[in-house]
Coordinates of C-alpha atoms in Angstrom, one line a residue:
Chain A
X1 CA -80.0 104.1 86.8
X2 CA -78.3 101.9 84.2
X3 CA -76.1 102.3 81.5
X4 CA -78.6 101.8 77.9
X5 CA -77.6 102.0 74.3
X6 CA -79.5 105.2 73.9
X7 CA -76.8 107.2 76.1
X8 CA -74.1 108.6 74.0
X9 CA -70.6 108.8 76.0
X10 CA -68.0 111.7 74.7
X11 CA -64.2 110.5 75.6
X12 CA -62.3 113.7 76.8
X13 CA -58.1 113.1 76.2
X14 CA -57.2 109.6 74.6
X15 CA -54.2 108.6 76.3
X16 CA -54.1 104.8 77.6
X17 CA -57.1 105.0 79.7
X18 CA -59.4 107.2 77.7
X19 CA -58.6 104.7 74.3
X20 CA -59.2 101.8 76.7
X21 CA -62.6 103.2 77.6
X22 CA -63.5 104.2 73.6
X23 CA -62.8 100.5 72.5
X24 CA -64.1 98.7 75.4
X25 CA -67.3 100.6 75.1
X26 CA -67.3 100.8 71.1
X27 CA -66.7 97.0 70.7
X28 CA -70.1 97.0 72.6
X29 CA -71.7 99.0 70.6
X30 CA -71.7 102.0 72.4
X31 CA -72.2 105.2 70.3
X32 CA -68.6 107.2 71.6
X33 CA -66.9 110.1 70.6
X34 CA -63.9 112.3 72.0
X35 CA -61.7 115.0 72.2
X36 CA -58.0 115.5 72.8
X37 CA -55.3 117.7 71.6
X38 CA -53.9 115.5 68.6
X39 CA -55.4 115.0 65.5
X40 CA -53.1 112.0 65.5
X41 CA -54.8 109.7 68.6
X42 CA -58.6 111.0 67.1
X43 CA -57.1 109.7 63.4
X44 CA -55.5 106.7 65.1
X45 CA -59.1 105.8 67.3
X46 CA -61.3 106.3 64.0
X47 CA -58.7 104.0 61.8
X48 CA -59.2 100.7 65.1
X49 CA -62.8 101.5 65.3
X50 CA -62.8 102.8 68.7
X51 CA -64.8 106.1 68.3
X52 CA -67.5 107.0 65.8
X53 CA -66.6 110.8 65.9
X54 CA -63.4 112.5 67.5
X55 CA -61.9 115.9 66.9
X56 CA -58.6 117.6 67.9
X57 CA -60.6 120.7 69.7
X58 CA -63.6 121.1 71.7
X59 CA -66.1 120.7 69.2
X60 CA -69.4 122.4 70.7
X61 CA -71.6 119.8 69.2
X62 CA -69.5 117.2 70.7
X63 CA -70.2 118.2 74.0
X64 CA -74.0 119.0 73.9
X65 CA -74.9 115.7 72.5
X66 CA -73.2 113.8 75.3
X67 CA -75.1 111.9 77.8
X68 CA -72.7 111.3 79.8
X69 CA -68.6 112.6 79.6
X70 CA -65.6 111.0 80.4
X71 CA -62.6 112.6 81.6
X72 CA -59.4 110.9 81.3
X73 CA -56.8 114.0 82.0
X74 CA -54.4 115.0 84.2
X75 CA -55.9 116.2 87.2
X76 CA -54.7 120.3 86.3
X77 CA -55.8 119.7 83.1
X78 CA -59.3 118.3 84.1
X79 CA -60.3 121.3 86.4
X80 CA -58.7 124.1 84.0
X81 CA -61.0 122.2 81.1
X82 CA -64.1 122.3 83.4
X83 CA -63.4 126.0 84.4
X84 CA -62.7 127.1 80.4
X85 CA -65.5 125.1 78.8
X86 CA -67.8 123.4 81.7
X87 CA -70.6 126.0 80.5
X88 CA -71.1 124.0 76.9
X89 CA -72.1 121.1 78.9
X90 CA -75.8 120.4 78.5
X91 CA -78.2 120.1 81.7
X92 CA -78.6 116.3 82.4
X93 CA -75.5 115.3 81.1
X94 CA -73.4 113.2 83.9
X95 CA -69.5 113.7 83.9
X96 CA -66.9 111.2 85.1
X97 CA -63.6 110.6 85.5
X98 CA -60.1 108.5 85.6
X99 CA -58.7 110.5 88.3
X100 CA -56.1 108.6 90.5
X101 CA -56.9 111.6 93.3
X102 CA -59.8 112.8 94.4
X103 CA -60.4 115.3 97.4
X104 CA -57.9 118.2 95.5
X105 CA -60.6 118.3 92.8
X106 CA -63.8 116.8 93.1
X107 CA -65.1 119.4 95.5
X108 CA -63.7 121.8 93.1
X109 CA -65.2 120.6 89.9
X110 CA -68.9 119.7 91.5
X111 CA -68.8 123.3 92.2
X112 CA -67.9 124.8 88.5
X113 CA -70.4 122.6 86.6
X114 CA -73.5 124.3 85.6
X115 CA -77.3 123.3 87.4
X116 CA -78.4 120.3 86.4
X117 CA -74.5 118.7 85.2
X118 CA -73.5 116.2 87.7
X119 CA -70.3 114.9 88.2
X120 CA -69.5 111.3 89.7
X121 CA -66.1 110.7 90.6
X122 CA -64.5 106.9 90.1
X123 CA -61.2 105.4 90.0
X124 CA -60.6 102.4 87.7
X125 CA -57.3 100.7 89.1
X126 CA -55.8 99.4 86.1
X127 CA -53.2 100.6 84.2
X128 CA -49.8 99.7 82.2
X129 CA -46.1 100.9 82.1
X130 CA -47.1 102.6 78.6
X131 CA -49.1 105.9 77.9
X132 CA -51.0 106.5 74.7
X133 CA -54.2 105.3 72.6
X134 CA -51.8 103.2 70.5
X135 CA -51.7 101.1 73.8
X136 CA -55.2 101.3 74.5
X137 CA -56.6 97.5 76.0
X138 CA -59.9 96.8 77.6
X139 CA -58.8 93.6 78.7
X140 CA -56.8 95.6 81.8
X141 CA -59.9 96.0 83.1
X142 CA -60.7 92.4 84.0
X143 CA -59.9 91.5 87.4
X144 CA -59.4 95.0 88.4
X145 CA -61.1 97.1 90.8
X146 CA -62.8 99.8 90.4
X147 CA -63.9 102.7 92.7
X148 CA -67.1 104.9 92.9
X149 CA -66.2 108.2 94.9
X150 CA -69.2 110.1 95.5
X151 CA -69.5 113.2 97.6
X152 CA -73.0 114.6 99.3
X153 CA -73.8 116.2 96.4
X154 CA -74.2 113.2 94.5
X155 CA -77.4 111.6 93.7
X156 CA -78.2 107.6 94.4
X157 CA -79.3 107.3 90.8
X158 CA -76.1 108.7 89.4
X159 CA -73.3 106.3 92.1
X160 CA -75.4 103.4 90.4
X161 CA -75.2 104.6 87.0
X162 CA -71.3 105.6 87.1
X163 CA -70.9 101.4 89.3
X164 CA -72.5 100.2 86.6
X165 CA -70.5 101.9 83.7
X166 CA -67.3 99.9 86.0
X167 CA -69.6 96.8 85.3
X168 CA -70.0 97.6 81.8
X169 CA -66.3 97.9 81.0
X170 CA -65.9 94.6 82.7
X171 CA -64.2 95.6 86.4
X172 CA -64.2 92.5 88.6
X173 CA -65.1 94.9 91.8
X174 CA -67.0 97.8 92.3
X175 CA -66.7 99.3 95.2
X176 CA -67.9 103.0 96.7
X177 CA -65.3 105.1 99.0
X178 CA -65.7 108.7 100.0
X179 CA -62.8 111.1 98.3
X180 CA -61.2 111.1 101.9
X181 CA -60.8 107.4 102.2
X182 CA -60.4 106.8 98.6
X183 CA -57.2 109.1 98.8
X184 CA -55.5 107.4 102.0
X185 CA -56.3 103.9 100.4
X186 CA -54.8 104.9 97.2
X187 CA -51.7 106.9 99.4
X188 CA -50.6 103.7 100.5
X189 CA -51.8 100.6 98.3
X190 CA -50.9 102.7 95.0
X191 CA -49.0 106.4 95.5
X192 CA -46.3 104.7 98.4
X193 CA -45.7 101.5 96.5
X194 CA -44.4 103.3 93.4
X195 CA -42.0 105.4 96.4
X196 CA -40.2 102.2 97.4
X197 CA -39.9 101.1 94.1
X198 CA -38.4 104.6 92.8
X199 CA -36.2 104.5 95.7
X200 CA -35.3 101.2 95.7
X201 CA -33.7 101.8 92.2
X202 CA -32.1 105.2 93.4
X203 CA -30.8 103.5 96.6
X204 CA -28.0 101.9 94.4
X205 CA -24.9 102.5 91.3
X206 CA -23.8 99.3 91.3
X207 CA -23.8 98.1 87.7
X208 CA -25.0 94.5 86.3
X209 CA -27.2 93.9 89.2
X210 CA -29.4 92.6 86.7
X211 CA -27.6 89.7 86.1
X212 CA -27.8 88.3 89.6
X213 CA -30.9 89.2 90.4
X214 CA -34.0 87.1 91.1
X215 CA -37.9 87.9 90.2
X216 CA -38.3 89.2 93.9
X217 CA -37.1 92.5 92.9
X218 CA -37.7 92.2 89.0
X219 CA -41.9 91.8 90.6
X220 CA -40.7 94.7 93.7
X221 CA -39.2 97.4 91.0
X222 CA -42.0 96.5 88.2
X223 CA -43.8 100.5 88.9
X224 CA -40.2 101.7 89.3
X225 CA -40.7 102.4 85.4
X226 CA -43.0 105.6 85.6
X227 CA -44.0 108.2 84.2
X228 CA -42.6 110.9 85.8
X229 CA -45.1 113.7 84.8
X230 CA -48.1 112.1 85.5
X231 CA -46.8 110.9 88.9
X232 CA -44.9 114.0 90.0
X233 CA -48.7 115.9 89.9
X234 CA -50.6 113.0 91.5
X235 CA -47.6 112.8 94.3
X236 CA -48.0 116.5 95.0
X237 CA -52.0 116.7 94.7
X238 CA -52.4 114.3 97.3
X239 CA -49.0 115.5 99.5
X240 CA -50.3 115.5 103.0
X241 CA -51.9 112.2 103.0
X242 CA -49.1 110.9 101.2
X243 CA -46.4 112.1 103.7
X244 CA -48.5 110.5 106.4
X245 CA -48.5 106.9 104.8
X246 CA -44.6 107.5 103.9
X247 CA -44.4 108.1 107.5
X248 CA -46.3 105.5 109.4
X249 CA -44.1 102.7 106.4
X250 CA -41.0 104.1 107.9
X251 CA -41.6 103.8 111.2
X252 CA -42.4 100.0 110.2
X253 CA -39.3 99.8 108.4
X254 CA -37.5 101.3 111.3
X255 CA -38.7 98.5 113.3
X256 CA -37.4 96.1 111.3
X257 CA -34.4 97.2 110.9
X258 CA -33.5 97.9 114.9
X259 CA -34.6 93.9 115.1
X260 CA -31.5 93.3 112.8
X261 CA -29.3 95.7 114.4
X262 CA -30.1 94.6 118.1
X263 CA -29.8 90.8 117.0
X264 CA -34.0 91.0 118.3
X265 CA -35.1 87.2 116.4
X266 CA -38.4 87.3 118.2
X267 CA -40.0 90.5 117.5
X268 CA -38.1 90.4 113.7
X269 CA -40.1 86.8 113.4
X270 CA -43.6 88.3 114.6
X271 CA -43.9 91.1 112.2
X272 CA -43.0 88.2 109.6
X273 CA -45.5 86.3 110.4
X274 CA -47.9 89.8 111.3
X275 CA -46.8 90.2 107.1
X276 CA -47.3 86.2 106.2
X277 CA -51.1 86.0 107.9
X278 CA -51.7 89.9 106.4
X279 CA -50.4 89.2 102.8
X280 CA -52.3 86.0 102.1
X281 CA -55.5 88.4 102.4
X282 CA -54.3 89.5 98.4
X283 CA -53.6 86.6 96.9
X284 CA -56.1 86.3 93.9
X285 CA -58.6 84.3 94.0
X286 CA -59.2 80.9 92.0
X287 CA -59.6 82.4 88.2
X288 CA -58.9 85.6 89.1
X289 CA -55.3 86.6 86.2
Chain B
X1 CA -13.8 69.7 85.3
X2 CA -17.3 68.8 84.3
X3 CA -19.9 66.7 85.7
X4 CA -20.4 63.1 83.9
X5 CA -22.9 60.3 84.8
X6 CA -20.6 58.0 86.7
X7 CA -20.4 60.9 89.5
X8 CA -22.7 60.0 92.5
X9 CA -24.6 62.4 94.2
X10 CA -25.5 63.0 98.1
X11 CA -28.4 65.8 98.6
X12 CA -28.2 66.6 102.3
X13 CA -31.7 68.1 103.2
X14 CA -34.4 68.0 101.1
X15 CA -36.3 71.0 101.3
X16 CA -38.0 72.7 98.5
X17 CA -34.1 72.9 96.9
X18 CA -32.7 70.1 98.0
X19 CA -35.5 68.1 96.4
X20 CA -35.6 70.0 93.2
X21 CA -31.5 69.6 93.0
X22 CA -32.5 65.9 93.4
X23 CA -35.4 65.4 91.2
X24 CA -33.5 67.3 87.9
X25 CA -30.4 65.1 88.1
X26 CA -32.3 61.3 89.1
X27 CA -34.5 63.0 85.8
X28 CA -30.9 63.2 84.2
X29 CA -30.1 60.0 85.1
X30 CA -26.8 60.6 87.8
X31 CA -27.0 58.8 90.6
X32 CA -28.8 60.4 94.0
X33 CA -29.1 60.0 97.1
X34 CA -30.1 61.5 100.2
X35 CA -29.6 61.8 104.0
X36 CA -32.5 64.2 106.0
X37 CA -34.4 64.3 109.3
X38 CA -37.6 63.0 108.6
X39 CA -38.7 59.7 107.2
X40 CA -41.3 60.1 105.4
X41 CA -39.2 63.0 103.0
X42 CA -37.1 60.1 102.0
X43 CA -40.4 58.4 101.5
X44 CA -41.6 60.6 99.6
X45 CA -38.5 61.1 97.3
X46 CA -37.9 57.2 97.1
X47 CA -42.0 57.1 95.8
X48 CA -41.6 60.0 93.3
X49 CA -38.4 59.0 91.6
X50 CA -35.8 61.8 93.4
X51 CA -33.3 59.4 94.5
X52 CA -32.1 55.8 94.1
X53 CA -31.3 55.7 97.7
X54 CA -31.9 57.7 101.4
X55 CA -31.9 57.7 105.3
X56 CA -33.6 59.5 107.9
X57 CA -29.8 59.1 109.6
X58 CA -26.4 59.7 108.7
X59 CA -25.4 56.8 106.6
X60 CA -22.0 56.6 107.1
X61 CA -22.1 54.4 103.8
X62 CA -24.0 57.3 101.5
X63 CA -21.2 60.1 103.0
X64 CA -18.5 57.7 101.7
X65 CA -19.5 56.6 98.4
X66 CA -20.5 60.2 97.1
X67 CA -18.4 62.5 95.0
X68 CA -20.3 65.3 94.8
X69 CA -22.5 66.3 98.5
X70 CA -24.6 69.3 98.0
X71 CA -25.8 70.3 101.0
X72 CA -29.5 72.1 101.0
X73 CA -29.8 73.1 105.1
X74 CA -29.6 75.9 106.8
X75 CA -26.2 78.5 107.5
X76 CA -26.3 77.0 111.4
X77 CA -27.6 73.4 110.5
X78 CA -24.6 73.1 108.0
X79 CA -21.7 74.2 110.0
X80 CA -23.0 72.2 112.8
X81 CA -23.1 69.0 110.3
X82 CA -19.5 69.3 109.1
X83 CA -18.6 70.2 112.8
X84 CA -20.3 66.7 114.0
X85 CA -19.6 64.6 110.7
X86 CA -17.1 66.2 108.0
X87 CA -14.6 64.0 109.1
X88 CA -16.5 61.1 107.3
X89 CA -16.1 62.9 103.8
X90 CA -14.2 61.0 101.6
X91 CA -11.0 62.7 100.2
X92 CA -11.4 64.0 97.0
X93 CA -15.5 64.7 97.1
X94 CA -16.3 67.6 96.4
X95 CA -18.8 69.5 98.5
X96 CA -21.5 72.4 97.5
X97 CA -24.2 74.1 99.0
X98 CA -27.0 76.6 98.6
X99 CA -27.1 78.5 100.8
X100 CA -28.0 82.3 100.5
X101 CA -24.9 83.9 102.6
X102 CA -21.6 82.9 102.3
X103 CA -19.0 85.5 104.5
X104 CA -20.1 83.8 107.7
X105 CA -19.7 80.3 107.3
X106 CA -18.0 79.4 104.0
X107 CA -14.3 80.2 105.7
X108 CA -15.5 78.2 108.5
X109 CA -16.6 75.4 106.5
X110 CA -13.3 74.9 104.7
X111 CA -11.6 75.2 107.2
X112 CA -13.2 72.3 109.1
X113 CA -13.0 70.1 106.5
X114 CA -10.7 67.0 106.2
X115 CA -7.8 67.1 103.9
X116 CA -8.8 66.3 100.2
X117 CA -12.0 67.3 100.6
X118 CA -13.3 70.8 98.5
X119 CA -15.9 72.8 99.5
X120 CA -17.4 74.7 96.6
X121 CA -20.2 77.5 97.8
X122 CA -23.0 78.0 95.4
X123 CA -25.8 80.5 95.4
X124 CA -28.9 79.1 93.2
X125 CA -31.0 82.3 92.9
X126 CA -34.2 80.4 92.6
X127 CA -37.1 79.6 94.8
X128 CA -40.9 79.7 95.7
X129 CA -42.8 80.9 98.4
X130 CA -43.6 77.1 99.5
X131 CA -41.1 75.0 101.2
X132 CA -40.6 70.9 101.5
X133 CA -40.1 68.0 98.9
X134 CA -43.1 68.0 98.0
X135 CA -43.4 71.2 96.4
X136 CA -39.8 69.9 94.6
X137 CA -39.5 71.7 90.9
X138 CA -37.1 71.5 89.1
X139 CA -38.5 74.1 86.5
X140 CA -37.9 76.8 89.0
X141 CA -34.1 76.4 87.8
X142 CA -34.7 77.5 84.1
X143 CA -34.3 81.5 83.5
X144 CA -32.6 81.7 87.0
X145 CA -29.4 83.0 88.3
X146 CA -26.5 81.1 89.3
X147 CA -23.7 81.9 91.3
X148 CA -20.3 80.1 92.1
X149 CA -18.8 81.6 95.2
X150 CA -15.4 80.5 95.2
X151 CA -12.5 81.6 98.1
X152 CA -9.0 81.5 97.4
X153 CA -9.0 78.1 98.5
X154 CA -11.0 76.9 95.6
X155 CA -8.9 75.2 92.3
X156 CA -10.1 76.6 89.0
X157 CA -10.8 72.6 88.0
X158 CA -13.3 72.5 90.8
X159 CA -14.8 76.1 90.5
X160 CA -15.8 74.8 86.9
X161 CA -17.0 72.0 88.1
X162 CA -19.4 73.9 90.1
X163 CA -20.4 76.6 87.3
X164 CA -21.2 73.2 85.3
X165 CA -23.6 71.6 88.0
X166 CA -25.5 74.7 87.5
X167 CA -25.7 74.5 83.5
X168 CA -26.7 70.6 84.1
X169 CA -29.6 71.9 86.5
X170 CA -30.5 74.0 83.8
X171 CA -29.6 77.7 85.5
X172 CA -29.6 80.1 82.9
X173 CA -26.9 82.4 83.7
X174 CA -23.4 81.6 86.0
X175 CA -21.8 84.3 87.5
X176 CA -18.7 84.0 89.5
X177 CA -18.8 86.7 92.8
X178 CA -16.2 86.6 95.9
X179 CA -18.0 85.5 98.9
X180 CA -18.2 89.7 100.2
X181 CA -19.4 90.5 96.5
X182 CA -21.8 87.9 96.6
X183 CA -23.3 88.9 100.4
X184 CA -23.5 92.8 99.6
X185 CA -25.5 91.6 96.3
X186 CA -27.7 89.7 98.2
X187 CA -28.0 92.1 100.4
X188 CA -29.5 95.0 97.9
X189 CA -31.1 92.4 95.7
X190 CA -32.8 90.3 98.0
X191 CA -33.2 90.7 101.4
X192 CA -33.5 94.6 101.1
X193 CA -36.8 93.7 99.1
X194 CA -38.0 91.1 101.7
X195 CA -37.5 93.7 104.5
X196 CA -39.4 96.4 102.3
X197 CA -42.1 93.7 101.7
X198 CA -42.3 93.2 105.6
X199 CA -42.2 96.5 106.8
X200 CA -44.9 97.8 103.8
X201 CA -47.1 94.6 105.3
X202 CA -46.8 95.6 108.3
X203 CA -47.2 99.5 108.6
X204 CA -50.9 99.7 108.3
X205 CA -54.0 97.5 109.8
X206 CA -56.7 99.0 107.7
X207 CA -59.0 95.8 107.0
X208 CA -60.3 95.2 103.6
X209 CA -57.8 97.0 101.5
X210 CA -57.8 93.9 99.2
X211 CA -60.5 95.5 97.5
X212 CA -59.4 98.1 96.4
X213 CA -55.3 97.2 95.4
X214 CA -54.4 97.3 91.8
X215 CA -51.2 95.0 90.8
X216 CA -48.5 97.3 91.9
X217 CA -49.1 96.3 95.5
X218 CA -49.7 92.8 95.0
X219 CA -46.6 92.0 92.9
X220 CA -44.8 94.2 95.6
X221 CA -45.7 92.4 98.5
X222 CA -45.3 89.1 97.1
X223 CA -42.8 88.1 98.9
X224 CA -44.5 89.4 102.1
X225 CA -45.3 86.2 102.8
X226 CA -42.1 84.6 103.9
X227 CA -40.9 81.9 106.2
X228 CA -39.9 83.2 109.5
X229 CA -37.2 80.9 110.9
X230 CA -35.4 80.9 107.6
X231 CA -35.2 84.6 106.8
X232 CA -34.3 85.7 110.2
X233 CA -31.6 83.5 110.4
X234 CA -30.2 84.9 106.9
X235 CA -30.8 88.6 108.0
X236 CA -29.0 87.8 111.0
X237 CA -26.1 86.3 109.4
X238 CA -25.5 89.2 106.7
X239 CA -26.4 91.5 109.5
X240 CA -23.9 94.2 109.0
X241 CA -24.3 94.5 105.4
X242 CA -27.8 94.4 105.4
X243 CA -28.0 97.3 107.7
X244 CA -25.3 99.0 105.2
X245 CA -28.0 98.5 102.4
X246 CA -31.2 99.2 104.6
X247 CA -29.4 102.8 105.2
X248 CA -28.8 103.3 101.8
X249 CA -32.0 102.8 100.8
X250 CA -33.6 104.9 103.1
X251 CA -31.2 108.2 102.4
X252 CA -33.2 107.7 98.9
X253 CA -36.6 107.1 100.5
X254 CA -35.9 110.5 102.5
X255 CA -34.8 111.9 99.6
X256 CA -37.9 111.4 97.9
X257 CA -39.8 112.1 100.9
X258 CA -38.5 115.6 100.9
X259 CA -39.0 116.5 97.2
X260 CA -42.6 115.8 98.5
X261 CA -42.8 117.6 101.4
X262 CA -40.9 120.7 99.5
X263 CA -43.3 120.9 96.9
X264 CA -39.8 120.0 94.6
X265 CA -41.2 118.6 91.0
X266 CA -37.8 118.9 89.4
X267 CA -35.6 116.7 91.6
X268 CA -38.8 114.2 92.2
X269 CA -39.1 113.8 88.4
X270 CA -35.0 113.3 88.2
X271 CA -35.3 110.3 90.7
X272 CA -38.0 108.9 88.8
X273 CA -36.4 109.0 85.2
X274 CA -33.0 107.6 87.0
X275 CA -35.1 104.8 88.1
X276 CA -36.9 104.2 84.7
X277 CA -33.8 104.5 83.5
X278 CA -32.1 101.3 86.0
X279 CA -35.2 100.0 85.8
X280 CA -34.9 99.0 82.1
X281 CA -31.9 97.0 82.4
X282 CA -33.8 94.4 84.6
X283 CA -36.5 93.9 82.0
X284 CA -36.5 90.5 81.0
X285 CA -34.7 89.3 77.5
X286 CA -37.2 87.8 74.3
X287 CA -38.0 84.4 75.3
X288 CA -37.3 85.2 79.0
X289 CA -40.1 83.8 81.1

């Protein structure tokens, strides 16, 4: 099934990723609403054009005209939504989501939803260091990735319609993972890369590092800027798996470091090289930004 | 002291820094020269304009003209150099280098130097992930960091000197750090992040997780990709201060680690605002590339 101009998409909580989606998908014409808590971010996504119709509660008639829903909330906040007003959502309608975790909620929220609402899961891996529809950018969706995350429940029709609302908003990759292996790939490319960094920045008091540092750790420390609410809850929704990726780095870095202490060149130059061969892998590709 | 166009230069090695030292001054207009191993580097740096002069040997006649030698090799390579040749320094050249640690040779060095001659240790905090002459570039210099590591054997005429070598390279800030200052910065700053890079490379062999990163792990890993023989020798010779720094870091990483495992929200959300908070220092200036 593919994404038409007929289907009418409802934004639910325009924060950086929902006011991405509502001008990405309004610039194409797309008819788009939403809903979030401030009258401000509906006022500020009316004045730039992004939404056609917004309101500061949950606005029945919003929801029943919606073909298909987009949920761009804090995971908590997402499943206490569903449980409190999932039942206004009309039969046929197909929800989706932002969710940087899946299995703590997906199994949970397919099972709220009313017959005939189905809800496809997906993970659009782009981002920036600022929160709010004032920052709102579709063009951080180019050259990102994007991930279906489909459980059994989940129709074929529906994991091609939610790849192809990725393709719509201009994701370079669309790829399909189960919840399970979305949450370990995103426990150790995503979740434990913002550890070190927060860390890292902990580890040390010492004042005007900054001015002899060079980009390695300017580029290393980038994510070490977070948001601590939003990051705190995906940490601890995904804890387990997280803990297991924190686990198996350490015991990497543990090598290491026992190469240095016992004065070990040869194993200390084969995981560099086991990092050079691995890490060439990511480089982007000619065009990619 | 500063530098002035009748000084001649001698670039020993020409590497990726060596050559970029060489190709911004002959660009300046100072006389260069150059003595490394292979042939075909002088070649090269003869063809492309680096140097008015160069030899695959050691030219007794290029050591004894110079006034200024900057030496571009590595920690080992350079002591055994002066070891083997020093004695054919002219007095009153002054020597530099660029080497990234300084406790374990730079007392060495001066003290195997003839009388009249002044070593001068320098830290240019700039690089790429490429090495040899032909990848010299001497715009890696601009919005760098700098560093004159004098001992108490430098003369404040000659530790200017130095500071102004940098400015005519086109560094954009010079500090001045003791060599123990300078090693325990480097230390945190640089090699910490290369070993975190390393060991984050290295702890998982999950193919395929290219498609689904987002930036975070790509700018992290960057410097992943790093040449062996160099950076184990530089580990190696910072080793005790390195392993001070990788113990550091990994009280905070277990720090974190537990605020996970312990379900603790408060003190995870305190580590990340302190490292927003550091973090902000390190963001670059206006018109900082």
């Amino acid at each position: 099934m593919k994404i038409d101009k007929t289907k009418k998409f409802l934004i639910v909580g325009l924060g950086l990723l929902g006011g991405s989606y509502a001008k990405s998908l309004s610039k194409q014409d797309y008819y788009v609403t939403a809903i979030t808590k401030d009258q401000k971010d509906i006022d500020y996504a009316l004045e730039h054009g992004f939404i056609n119709k917004g309101s500061a509660f949950v606005d029945e008639s919003l929801v029943k005209e919606a073909d298909i829903i987009v949920f761009a909330l804090y995971p908590h906040v997402f499943v206490e939504w569903i449980k409190e007003y999932g039942n206004l959502i009309s039969p046929k309608t197909v929800i989706t989501d932002v969710t940087g975790v899946k299995s703590c909620m997906v199994y949970e929220i397919q099972s709220l939803l009313p017959s005939g609402v189905e809800f496809i899961s997906a993970h659009p891996m782009a981002g920036k260091e600022k929160s709010g529809v004032e920052y709102a950018d579709d063009s951080i969706f180019a050259n990102a990735n994007y991930i279906v995350v489909p459980t059994e429940k989940n129709s074929l029709d529906i994991i091609e319609l939610c790849g192809d609302l990725g393709e719509t908003l201009g994701f370079r990759e669309i790829s399909v993972l189960s919840p399970e292996k979305h949450d370990k790939m995103i426990a150790f490319l995503s979740q434990l890369t913002h550890c070190i960094a927060v860390s890292l920045m902990c580890a040390c008091d010492e004042p005007d590092l900054e001015r002899y540092t060079g980009d390695s750790f300017r580029d290393l420390t980038r994510i070490a800027n977070i948001n601590d609410e939003m990051w705190s809850e995906l940490f601890l929704a995904n804890r387990e798996i997280l803990l297991d990726e924190m686990d198996n780095y350490r015991t990497a870095f543990d090598k290491l470091y026992n190469t240095i202490k016992n004065d070990n060149r040869d194993e200390m130059r084969e995981m560099m090289r086991l990092s050079t061969a691995r890490r060439k892998k990511f480089d982007k590709k000619k065009g990619q930004i």
